[in-house]
Coordinates of C-alpha atoms in Angstrom, one line a residue:
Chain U
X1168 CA 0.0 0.0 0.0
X1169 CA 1.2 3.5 -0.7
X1170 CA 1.3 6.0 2.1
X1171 CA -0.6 8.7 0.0
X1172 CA -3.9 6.2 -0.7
X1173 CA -4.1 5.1 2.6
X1174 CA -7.3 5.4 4.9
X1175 CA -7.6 6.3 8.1
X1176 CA -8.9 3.5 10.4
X1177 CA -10.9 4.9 13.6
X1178 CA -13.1 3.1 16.1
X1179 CA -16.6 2.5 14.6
X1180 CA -18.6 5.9 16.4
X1181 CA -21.7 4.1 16.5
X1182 CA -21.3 2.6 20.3
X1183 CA -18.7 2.5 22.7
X1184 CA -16.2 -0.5 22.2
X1185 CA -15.4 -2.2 26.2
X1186 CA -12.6 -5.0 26.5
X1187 CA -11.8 -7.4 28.8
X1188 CA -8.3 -9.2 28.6
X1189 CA -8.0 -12.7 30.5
X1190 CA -4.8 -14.6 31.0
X1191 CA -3.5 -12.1 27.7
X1192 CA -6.8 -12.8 25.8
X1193 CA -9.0 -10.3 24.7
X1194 CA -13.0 -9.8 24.4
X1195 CA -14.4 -7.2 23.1
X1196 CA -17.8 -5.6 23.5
X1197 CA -19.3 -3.2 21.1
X1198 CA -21.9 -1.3 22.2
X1199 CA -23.6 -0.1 19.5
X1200 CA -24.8 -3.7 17.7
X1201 CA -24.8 -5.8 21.3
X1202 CA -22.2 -8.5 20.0
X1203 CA -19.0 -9.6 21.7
X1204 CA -16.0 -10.9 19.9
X1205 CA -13.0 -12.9 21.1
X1206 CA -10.3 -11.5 19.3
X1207 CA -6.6 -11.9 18.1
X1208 CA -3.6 -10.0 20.5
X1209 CA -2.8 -8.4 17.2
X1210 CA -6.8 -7.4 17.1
X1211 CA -6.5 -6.3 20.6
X1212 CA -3.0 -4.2 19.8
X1213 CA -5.0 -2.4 16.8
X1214 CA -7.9 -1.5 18.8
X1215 CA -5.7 0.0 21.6
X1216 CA -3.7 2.2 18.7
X1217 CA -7.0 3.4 17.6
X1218 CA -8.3 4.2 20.8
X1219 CA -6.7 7.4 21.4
X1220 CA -6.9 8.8 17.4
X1221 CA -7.3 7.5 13.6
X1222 CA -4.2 6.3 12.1
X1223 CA -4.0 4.7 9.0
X1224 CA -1.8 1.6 7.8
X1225 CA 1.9 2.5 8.0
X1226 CA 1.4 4.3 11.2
X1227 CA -0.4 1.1 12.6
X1228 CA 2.4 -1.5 11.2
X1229 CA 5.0 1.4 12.7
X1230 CA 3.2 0.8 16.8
X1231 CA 2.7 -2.4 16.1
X1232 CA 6.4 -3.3 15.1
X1233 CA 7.0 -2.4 19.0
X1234 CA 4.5 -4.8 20.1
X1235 CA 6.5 -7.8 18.0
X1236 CA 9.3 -9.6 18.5
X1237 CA 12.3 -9.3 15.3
X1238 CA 11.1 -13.0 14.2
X1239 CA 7.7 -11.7 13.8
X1240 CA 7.6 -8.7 11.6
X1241 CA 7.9 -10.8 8.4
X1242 CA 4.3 -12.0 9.7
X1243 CA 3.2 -8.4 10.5
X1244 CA 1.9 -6.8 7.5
X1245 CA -0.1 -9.9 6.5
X1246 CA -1.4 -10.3 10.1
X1247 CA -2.2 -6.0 10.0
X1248 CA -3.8 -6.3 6.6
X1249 CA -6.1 -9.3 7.6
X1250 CA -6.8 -8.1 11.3
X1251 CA -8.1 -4.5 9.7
X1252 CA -10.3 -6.6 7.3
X1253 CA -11.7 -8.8 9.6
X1254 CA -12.4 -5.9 12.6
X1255 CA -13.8 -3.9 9.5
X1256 CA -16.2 -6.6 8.8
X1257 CA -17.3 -7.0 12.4
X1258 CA -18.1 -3.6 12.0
X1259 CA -15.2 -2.7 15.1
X1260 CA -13.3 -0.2 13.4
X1261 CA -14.1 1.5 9.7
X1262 CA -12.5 4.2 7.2
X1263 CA -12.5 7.5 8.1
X1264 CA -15.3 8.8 5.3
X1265 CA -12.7 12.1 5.2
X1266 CA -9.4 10.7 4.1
X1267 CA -8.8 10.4 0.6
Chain Z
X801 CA -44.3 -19.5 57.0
X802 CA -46.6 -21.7 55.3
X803 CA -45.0 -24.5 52.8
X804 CA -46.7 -26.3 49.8
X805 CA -46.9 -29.1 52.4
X806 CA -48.7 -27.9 55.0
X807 CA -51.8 -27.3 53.2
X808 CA -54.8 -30.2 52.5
X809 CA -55.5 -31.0 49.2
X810 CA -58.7 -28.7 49.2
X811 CA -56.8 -25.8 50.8
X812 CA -54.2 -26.1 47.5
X813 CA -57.0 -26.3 45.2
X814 CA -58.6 -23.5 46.6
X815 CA -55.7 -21.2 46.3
X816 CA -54.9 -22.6 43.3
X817 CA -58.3 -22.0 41.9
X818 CA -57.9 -18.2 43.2
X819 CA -54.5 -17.9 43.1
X820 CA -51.0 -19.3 44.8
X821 CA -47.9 -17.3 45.7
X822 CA -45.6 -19.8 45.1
X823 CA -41.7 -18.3 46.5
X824 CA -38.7 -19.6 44.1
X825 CA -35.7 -17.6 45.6
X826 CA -35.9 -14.1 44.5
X827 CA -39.2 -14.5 42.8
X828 CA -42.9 -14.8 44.0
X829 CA -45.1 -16.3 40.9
X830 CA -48.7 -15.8 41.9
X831 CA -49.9 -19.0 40.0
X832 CA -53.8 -19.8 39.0
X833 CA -55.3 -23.2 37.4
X834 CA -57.9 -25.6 37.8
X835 CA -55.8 -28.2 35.7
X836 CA -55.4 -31.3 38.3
X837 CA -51.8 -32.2 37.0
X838 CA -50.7 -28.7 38.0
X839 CA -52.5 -29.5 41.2
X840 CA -50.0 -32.8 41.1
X841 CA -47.0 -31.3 40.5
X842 CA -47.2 -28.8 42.8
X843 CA -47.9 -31.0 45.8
X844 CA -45.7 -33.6 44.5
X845 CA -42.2 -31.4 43.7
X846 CA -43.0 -28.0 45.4
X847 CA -43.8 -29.9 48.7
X848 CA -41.1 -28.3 50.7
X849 CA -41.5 -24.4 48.8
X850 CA -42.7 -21.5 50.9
X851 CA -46.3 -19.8 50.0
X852 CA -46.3 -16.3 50.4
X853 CA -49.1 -14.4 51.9
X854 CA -47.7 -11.0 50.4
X855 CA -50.5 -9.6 47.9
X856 CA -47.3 -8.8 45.3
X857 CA -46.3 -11.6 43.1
X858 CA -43.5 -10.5 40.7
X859 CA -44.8 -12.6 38.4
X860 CA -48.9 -13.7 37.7
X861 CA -49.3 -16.6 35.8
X862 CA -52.3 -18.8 34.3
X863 CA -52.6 -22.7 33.4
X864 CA -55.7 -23.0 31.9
X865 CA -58.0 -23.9 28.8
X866 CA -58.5 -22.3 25.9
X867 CA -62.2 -21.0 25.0
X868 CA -64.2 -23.3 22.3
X869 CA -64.1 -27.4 21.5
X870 CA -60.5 -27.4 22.6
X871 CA -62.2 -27.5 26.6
X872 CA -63.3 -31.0 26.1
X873 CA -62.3 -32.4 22.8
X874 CA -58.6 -33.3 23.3
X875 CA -58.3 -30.6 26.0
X876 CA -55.5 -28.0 25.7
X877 CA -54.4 -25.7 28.1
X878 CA -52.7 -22.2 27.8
X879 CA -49.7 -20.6 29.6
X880 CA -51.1 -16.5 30.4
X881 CA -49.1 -14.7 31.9
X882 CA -50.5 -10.8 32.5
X883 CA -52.7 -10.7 29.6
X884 CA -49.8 -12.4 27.3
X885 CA -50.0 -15.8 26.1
X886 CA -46.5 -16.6 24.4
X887 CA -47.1 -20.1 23.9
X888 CA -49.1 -22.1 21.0
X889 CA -51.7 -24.0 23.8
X890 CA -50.3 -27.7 25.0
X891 CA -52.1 -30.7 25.3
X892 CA -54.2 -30.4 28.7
X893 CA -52.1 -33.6 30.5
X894 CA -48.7 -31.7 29.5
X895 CA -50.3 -28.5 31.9
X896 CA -47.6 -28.8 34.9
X897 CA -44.8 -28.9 32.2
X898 CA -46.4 -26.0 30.7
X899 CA -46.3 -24.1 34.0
X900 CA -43.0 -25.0 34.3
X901 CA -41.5 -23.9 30.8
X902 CA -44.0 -20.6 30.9
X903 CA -42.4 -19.6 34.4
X904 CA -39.0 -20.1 33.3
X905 CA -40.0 -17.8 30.2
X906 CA -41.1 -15.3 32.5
X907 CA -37.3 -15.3 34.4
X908 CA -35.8 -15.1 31.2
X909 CA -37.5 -12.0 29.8
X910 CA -38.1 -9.8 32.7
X911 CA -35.8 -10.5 35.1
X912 CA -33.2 -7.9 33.9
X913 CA -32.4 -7.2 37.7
X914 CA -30.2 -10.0 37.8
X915 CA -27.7 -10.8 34.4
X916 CA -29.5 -14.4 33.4
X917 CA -27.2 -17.0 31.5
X918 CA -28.4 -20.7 30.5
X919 CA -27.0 -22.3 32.6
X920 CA -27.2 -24.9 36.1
X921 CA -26.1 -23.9 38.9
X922 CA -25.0 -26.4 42.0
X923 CA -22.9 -25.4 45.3
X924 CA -20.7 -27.3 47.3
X925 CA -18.4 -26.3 50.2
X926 CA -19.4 -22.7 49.8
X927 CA -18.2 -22.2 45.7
X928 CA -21.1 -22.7 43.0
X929 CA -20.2 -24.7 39.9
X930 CA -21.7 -22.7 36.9
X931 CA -22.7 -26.0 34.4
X932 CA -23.6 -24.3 30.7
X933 CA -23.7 -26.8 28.2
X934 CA -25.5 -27.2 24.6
X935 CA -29.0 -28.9 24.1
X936 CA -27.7 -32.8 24.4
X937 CA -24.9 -32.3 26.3
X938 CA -25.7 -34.1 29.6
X939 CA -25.6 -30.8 31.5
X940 CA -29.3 -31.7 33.2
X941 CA -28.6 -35.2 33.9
X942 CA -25.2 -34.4 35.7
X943 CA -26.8 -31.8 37.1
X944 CA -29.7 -34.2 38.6
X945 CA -26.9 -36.8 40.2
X946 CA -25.2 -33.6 41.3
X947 CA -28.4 -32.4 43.5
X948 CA -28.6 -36.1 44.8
X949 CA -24.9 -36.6 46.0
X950 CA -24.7 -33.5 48.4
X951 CA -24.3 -30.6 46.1
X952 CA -26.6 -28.1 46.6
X953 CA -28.9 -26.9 43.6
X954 CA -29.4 -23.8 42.9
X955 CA -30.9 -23.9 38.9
X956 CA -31.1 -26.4 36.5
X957 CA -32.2 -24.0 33.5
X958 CA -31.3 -20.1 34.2
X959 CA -28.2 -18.4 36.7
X960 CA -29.0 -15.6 38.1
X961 CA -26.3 -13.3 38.8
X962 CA -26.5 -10.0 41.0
X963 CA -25.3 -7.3 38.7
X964 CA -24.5 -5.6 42.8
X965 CA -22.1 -8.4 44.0
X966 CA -22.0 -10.9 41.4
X967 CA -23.4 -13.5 43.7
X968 CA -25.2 -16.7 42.3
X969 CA -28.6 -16.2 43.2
X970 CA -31.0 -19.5 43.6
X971 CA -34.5 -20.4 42.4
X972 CA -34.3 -24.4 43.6
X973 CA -36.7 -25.3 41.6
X974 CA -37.5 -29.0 39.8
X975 CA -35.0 -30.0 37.0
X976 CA -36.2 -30.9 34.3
X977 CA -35.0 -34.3 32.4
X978 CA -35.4 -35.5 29.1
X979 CA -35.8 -38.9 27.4
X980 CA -33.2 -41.3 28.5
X981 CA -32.2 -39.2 31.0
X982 CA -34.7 -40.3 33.3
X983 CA -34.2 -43.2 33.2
X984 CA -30.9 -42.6 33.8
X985 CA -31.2 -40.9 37.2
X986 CA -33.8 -43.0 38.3
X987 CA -31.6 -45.5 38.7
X988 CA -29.0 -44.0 39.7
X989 CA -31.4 -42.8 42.8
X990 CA -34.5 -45.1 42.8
X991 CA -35.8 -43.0 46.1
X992 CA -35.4 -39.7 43.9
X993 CA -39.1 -38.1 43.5
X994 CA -40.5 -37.4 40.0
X995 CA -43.4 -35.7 38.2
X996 CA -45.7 -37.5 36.0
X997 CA -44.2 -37.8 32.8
X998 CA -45.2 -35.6 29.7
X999 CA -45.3 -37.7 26.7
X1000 CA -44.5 -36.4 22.7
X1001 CA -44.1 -33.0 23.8
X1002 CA -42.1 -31.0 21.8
X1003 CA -39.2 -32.1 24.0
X1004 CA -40.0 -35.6 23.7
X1005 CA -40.9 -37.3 27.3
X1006 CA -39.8 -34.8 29.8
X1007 CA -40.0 -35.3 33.9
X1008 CA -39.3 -33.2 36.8
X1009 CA -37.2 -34.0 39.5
X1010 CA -37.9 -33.0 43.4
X1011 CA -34.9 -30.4 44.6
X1012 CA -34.1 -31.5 47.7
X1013 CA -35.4 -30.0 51.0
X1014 CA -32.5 -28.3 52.1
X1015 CA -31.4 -27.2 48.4
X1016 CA -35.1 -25.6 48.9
X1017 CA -34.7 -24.2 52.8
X1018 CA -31.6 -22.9 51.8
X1019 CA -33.5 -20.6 48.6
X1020 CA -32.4 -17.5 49.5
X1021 CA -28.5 -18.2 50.2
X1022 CA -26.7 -16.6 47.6
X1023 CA -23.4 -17.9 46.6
X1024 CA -19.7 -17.1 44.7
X1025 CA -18.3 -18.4 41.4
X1026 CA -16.1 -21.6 42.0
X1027 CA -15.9 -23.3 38.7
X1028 CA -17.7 -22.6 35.0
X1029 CA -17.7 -26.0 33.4
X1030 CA -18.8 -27.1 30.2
X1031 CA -19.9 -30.6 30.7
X1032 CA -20.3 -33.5 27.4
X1033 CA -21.1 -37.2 27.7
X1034 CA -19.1 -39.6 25.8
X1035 CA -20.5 -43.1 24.9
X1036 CA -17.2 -44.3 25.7
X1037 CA -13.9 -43.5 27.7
X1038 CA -12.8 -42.1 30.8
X1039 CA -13.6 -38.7 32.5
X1040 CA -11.4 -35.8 31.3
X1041 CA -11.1 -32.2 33.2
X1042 CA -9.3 -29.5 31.3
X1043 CA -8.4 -26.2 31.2
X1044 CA -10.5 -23.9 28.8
X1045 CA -9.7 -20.3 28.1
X1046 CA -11.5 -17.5 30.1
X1047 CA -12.1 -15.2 26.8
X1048 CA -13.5 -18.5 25.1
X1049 CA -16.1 -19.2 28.1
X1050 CA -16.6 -15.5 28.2
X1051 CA -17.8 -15.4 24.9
X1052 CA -20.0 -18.7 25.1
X1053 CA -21.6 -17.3 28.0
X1054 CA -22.6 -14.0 26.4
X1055 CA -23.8 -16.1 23.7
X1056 CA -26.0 -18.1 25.4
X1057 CA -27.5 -15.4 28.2
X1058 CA -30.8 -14.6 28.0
X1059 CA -30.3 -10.9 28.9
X1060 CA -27.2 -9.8 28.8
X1061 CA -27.7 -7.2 25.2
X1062 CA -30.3 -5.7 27.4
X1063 CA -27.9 -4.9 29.8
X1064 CA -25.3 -3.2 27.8
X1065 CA -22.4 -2.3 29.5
X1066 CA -23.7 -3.5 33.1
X1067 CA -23.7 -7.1 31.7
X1068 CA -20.5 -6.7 30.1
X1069 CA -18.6 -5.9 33.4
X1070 CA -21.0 -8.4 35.4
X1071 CA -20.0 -11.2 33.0
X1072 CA -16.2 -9.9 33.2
X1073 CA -16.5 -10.0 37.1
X1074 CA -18.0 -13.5 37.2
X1075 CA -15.6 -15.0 34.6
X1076 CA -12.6 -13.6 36.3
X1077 CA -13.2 -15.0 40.0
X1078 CA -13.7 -18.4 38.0
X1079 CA -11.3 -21.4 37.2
X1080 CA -12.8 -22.5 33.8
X1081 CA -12.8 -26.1 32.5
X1082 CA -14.2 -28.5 29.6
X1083 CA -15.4 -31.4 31.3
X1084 CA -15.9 -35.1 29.1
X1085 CA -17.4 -38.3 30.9
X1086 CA -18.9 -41.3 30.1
X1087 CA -20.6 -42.9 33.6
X1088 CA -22.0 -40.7 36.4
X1089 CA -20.0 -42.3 38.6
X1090 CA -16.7 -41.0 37.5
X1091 CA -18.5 -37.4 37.2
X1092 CA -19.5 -37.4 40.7
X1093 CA -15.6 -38.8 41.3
X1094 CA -14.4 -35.8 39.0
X1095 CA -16.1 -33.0 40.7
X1096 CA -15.2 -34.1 44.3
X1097 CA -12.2 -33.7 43.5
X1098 CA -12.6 -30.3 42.2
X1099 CA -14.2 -29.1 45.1
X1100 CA -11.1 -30.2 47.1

């Protein structure tokens, strides 16, 4: 992906989104549609990076690289790319409707 | 306090004909029938169950026939509860199991004081074991040999948890057992008391099973989270306790809770509580006998 096409990912505003981590697992709550998710630590890392502000791809692989160890970050951009599909399709997280 | 018990025959169709306050734990259920196997049941399995004398039932509930032919010819009887009746009417012998599956309807959609989850719920040495489980699962036969080998019920069908302390609450009431599974526990306690049996209903041949007296007497005794264990007959092998994750049980349990979208956020953080004080486990068996031998040992 190239840094100028890139959305912005941001929390889906329609609810509030309430976790719950046990033993390093996550659920997930979302307020607005009443369904829970159990979700992936990679999930759970891209939720917490969006919790605070939108970011789009490069800055999420960038926070996330800190969360991984070396042997990992051949994984990471397959793992980020699928983990923003999937929370997208859960309806989680969506594209900011102003980026381009 | 007046119990089931204590009253004649004549005395419990007379306030049955008017109207009973039956207690179940946190609930009063103000119940009204002529039907004579409600009349049955009621003596039979609610023997030991306080009537209240307080004019406030939380819930009012009706057992009785339909207007038209369906009086006499192959008599049907209706569930009403208020001015609502939910349920397509039953054959009029299937009228106590009607009773029973209408009040446990009520529970499940208006008691949003308490976060409800399918599930039984049994105590022993002052932790409850939470026992969720899929239709066929053996949940209410192991629940059944539970209540007879000195665990104390406290639901076979719906936990109550206080959204306040997160406390198991109990309701004692009959558990209900399907098909083979009467059989089953029968034999396994041949002094056990049962219902009459409801043939072909919808369910197949269900039966209620008599809580004991002191799971009864001891109604209103809320308890803590021990255990959540998700139980599974096998025709074959040995029993098999293990570990299960907390975020997958979480998730089951939100699945399969009767109120806890209605809640919103207060059933969220209830659940989160409850799951969090509890060791979680998938638990496979084949005899009763190594069950009962299993969860001995897990109540230490």
């Amino acid at each position: 992906m190239s840094g100028s096409t890139q959305p912005a990912w941001r929390i889906a505003p329609a609810g509030t989104l309430l976790t719950a981590e046990f033993d390093g697992q996550t659920v997930v709550y979302h307020t607005g549609v009443g369904h829970t998710h159990w979700i992936s630590p990679v999930a759970a890392a891209v939720l917490h990076e969006l919790a605070s502000r939108p970011r789009d791809r490069n800055a999420l692989r960038a926070a996330l690289a800190t969360w991984v160890g070396p042997e990992d970050l051949p994984l990471l951009d397959e793992a980020l790319d699928e983990t923003l599909d999937n929370l997208a399709k859960l309806g989680l997280i969506e594209p900011q409707a102003d980026t381009p | 306090m007046t119990r089931v018990r204590d009253l004649s025959d004549l005395a419990l169709r007379q306030q049955l004909a008017r109207g009973l306050n039956l207690e179940t734990g946190p609930f009063v259920f103000r119940i009204q029938s002529d039907e004579t196997p409600v009349f049955t049941g009621l003596r039979r399995l609610y023997a030991d169950f306080p009537v209240s004398d307080e004019a406030v039932a939380d819930f009012h509930v009706r057992i009785r026939r339909p207007p038209g032919l369906r009086r006499w010819y192959h008599p049907q009887v209706r569930f009403e509860h208020d001015r609502d009746i939910p349920f397509l009417p039953l054959p009029a012998r299937h009228a106590f199991a009607a009773l029973e599956w209408g009040m446990n309807w009520c529970i499940a959609g208006y008691a949003h004081h308490y976060l409800t989850l399918h599930a039984a719920v049994l105590e022993r040495n002052g932790r409850a074991v939470l026992l969720p489980g899929e239709p066929g699962a053996g949940k209410s036969t192991l629940t059944a040999a539970l209540s007879l080998s000195g665990w104390r019920l406290l639901t076979d069908e719906t936990a109550l948890v206080d959204l306040k302390t997160g406390l198991l609450w109990p309701m004692a009431r009959p558990i209900n057992l399907k098909n083979n599974s009467i059989e089953i526990i029968q034999a396994f306690a041949p002094d056990a008391i049962f219902g009459d049996k409801a043939v072909d209903t919808h369910k197949g041949t269900v039966a209620h099973l008599k809580p004991t007296t002191d799971a009864v007497l001891r109604m209103h005794e809320p308890c803590p989270i021990g255990w959540v264990v998700f139980p599974r007959w096998l025709n074959q092998g040995g029993p098999r306790l293990k570990a299960r994750p907390r975020a997958d049980t979480f998730v089951f349990a939100a699945e399969n809770s009767f109120n806890y979208s209605v809640l919103g956020e207060t059933g969220f953080r209830t659940l989160e509580r409850l799951i969090r004080q509890a060791e979680c486990y998938d638990f496979r068996y084949h005899t009763l006998e190594d069950a009962l031998a299993s969860f001995e040992r897990l109540a230490g």
